[in-house]
mmCIF file of C-alpha atoms in Angstrom:
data_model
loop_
_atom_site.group_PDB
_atom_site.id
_atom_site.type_symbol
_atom_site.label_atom_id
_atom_site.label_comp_id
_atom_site.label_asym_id
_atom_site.label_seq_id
_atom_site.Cartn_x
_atom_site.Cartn_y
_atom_site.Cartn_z
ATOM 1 C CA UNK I 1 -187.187 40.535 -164.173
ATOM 2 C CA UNK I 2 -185.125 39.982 -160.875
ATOM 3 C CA UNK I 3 -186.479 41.711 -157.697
ATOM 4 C CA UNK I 4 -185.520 41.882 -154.527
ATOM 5 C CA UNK I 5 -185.864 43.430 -151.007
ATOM 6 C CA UNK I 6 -184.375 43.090 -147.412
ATOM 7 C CA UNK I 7 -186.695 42.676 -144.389
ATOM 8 C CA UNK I 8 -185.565 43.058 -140.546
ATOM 9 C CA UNK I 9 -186.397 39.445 -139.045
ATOM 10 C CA UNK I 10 -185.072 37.459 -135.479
ATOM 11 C CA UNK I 11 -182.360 36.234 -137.978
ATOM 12 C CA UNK I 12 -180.735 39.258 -138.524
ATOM 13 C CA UNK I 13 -181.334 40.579 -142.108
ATOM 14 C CA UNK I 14 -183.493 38.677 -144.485
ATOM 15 C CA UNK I 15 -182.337 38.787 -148.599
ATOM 16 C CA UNK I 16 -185.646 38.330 -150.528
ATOM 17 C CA UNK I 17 -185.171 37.572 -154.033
ATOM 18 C CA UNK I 18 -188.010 36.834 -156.563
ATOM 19 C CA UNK I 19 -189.338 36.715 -160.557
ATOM 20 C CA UNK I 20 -192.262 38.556 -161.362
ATOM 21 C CA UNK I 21 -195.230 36.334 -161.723
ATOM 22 C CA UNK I 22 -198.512 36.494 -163.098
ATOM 23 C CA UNK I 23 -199.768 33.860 -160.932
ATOM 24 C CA UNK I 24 -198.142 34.457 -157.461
ATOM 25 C CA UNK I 25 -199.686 36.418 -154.717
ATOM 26 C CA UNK I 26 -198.334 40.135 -154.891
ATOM 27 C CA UNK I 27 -197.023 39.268 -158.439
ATOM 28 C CA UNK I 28 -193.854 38.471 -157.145
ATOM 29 C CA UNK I 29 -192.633 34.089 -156.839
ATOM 30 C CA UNK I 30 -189.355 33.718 -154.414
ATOM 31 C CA UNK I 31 -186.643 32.454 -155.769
ATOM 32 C CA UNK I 32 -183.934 32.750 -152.561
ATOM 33 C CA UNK I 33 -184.633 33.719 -148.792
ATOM 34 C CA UNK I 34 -180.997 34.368 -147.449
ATOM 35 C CA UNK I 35 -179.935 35.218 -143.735
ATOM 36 C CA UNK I 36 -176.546 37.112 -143.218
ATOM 37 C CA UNK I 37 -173.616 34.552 -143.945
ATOM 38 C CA UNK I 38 -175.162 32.266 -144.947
ATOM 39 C CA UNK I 39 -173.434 29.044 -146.956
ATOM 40 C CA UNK I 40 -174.335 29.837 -150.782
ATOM 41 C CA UNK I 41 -176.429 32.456 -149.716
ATOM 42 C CA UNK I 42 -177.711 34.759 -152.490
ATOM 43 C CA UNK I 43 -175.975 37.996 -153.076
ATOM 44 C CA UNK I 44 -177.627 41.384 -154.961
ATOM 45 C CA UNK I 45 -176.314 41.040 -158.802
ATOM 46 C CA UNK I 46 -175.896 44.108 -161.055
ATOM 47 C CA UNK I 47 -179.129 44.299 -163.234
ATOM 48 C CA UNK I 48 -181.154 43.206 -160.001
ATOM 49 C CA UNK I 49 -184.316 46.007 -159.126
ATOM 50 C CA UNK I 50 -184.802 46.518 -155.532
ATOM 51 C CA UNK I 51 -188.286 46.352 -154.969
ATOM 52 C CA UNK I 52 -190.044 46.051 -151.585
ATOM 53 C CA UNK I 53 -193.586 46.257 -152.597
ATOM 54 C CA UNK I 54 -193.179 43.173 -154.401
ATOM 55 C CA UNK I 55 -192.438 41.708 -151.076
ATOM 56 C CA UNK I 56 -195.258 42.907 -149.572
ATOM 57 C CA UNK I 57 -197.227 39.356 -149.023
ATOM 58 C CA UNK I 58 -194.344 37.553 -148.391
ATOM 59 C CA UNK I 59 -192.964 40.121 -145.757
ATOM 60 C CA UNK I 60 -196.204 39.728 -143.892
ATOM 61 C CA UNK I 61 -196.126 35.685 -144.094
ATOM 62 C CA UNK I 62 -192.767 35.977 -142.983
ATOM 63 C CA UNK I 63 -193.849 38.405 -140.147
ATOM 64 C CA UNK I 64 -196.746 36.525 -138.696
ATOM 65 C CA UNK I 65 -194.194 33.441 -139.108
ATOM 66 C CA UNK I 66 -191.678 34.885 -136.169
ATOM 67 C CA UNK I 67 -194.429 36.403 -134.539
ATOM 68 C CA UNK I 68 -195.865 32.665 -133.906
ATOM 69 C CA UNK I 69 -199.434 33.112 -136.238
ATOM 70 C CA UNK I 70 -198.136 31.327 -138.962
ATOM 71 C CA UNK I 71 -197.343 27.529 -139.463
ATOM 72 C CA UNK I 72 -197.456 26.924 -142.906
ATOM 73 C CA UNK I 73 -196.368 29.236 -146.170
ATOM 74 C CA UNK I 74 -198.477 29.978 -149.177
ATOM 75 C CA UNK I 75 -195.728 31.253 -151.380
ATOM 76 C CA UNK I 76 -194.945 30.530 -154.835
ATOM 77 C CA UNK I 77 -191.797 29.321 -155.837
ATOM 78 C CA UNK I 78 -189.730 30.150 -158.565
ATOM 79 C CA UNK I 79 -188.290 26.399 -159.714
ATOM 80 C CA UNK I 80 -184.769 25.561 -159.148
ATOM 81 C CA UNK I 81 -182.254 22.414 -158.501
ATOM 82 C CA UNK I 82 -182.274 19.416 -160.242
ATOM 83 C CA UNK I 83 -184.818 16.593 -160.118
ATOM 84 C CA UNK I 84 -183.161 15.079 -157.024
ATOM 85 C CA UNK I 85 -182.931 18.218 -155.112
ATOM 86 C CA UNK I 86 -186.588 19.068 -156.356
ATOM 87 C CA UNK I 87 -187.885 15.558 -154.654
ATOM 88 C CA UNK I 88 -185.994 16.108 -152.063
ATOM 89 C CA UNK I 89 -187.157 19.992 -151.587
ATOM 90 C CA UNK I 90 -190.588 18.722 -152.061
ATOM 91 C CA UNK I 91 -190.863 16.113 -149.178
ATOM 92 C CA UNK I 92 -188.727 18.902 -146.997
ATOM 93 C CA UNK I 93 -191.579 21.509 -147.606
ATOM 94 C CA UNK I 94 -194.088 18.699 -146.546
ATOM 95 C CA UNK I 95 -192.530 18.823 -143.056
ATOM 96 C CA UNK I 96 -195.131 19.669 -140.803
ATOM 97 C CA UNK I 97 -194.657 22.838 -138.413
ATOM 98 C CA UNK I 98 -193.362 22.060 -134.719
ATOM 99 C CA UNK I 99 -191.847 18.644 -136.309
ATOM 100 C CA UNK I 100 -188.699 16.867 -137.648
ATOM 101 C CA UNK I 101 -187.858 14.082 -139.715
ATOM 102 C CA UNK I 102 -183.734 12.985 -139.883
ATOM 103 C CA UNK I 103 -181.964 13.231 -143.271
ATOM 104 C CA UNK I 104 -182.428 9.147 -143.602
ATOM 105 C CA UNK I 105 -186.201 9.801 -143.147
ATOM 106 C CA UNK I 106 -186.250 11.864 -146.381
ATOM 107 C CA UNK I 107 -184.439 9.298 -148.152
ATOM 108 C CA UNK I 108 -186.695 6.654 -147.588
ATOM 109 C CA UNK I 109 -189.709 9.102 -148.229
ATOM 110 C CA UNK I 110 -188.437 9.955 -151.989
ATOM 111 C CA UNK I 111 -187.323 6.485 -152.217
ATOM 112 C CA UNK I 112 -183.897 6.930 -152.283
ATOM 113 C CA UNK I 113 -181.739 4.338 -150.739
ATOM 114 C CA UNK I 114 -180.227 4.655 -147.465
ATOM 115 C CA UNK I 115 -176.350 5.414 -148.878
ATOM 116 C CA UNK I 116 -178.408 8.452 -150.678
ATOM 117 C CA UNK I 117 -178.456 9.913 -147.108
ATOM 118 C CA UNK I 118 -175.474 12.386 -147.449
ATOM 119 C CA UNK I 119 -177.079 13.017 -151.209
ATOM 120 C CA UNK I 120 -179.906 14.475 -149.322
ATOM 121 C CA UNK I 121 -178.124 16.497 -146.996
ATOM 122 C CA UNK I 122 -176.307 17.886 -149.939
ATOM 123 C CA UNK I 123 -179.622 18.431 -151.686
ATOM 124 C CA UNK I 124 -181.025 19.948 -148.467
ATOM 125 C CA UNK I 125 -178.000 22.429 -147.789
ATOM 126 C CA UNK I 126 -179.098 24.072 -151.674
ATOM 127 C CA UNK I 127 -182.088 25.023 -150.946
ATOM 128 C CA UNK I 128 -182.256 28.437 -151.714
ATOM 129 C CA UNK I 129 -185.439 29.486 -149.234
ATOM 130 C CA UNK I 130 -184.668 28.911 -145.552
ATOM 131 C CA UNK I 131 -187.276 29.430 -143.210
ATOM 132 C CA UNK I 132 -190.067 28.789 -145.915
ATOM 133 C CA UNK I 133 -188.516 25.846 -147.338
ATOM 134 C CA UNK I 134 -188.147 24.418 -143.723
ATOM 135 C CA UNK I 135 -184.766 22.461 -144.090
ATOM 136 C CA UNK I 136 -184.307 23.802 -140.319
ATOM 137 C CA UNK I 137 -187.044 20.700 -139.474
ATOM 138 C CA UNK I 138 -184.523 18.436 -140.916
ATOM 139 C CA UNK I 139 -181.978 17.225 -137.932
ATOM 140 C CA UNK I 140 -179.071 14.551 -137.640
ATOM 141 C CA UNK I 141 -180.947 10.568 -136.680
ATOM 142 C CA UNK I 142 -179.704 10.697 -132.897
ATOM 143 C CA UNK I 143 -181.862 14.141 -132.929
ATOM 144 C CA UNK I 144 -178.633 16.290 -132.749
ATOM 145 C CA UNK I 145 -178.721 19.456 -134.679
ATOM 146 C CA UNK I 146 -176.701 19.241 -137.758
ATOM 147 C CA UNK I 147 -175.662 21.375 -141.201
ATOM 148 C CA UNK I 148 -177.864 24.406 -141.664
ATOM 149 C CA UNK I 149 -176.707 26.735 -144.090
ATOM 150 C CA UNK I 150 -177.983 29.904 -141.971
ATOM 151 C CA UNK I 151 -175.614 28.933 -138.959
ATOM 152 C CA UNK I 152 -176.842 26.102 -136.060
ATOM 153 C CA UNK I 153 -177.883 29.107 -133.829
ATOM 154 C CA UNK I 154 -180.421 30.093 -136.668
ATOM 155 C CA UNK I 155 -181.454 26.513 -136.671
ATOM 156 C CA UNK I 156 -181.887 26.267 -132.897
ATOM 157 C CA UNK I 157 -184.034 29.429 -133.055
ATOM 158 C CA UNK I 158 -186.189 28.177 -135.293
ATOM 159 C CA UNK I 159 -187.014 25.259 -133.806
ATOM 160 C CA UNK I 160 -187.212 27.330 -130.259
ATOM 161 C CA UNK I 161 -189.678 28.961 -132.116
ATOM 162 C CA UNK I 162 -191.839 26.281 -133.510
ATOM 163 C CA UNK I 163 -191.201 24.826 -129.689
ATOM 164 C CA UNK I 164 -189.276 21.420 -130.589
ATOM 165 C CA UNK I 165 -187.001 20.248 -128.929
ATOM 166 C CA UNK I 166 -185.060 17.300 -130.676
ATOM 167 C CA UNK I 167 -182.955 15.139 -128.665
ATOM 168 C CA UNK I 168 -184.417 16.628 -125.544
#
């Protein structure tokens, strides 16, 4: 069963969408974390059961998150994307807080070659969970900011927030 919830957040408006899940924390795995506008964002579907207490551990990771306590997510995941986008998704995840690695980095680290680079950025700009799957760490190889699908100024205030400052 689809769930989902909205949560206030520095990004404006946070979509929370999940599966029920024996195994997650709260009983609830994410499937999408959207911001308002956002590229491919998720949208509430007919059949969908708002449900915030399902949220209720990933709300509070999310909170500490903005509020600067948090620096790494213990969420489960509901899986998605192909096997490309997956290894690609998985070595984004593995991004350490108050870092960033350029799109070619991520290439070479699932062993793709280095023409694969604009495969990964495709891959990247899928991911359904911004903010916990941190494709905001991910920046252009001359350290310029470059496609988020939550908007550059979300980007910027992320990183602000995690205190990098690429190109800087």
């Amino acid at each position: 069963m689809t769930v989902y919830t909205t949560m206030d957040s520095p990004l404006g408006e946070l979509l929370l969408v999940g599966e029920e899940s024996a195994t997650a924390m709260g009983g609830t795995a994410l499937a999408s974390l959207s911001v308002p506008g956002q590229k491919r964002g998720a949208v509430v579907q007919d059949g969908w059961i708002e449900k915030p207490e399902a949220f209720t551990a990933i709300a509070a990771q999310l909170r500490s998150y903005f509020e600067g306590g948090l620096t790494h997510f213990d969420i489960e995941y509901v899986a998605s994307g192909s096997e490309f986008q997956r290894r690609v998704w998985m070595a984004v995840a593995a991004i350490p807080y108050g870092t960033t690695l350029a799109y070619g980095d991520i290439a070479r680290q699932i062993g793709a070659s280095r023409a694969a680079v604009r495969a990964v950025g495709t891959a990247i700009g899928a991911n359904p969970l911004l903010i916990v799957r941190p494709c905001h760490r991910v920046i252009g190889a001359d350290g310029a900011l470059t496609g988020y699908a939550g908007g550059l100024e979300r980007k910027q205030h992320l990183l602000d927030l995690e205190n990098v400052h690429p190109g800087a």
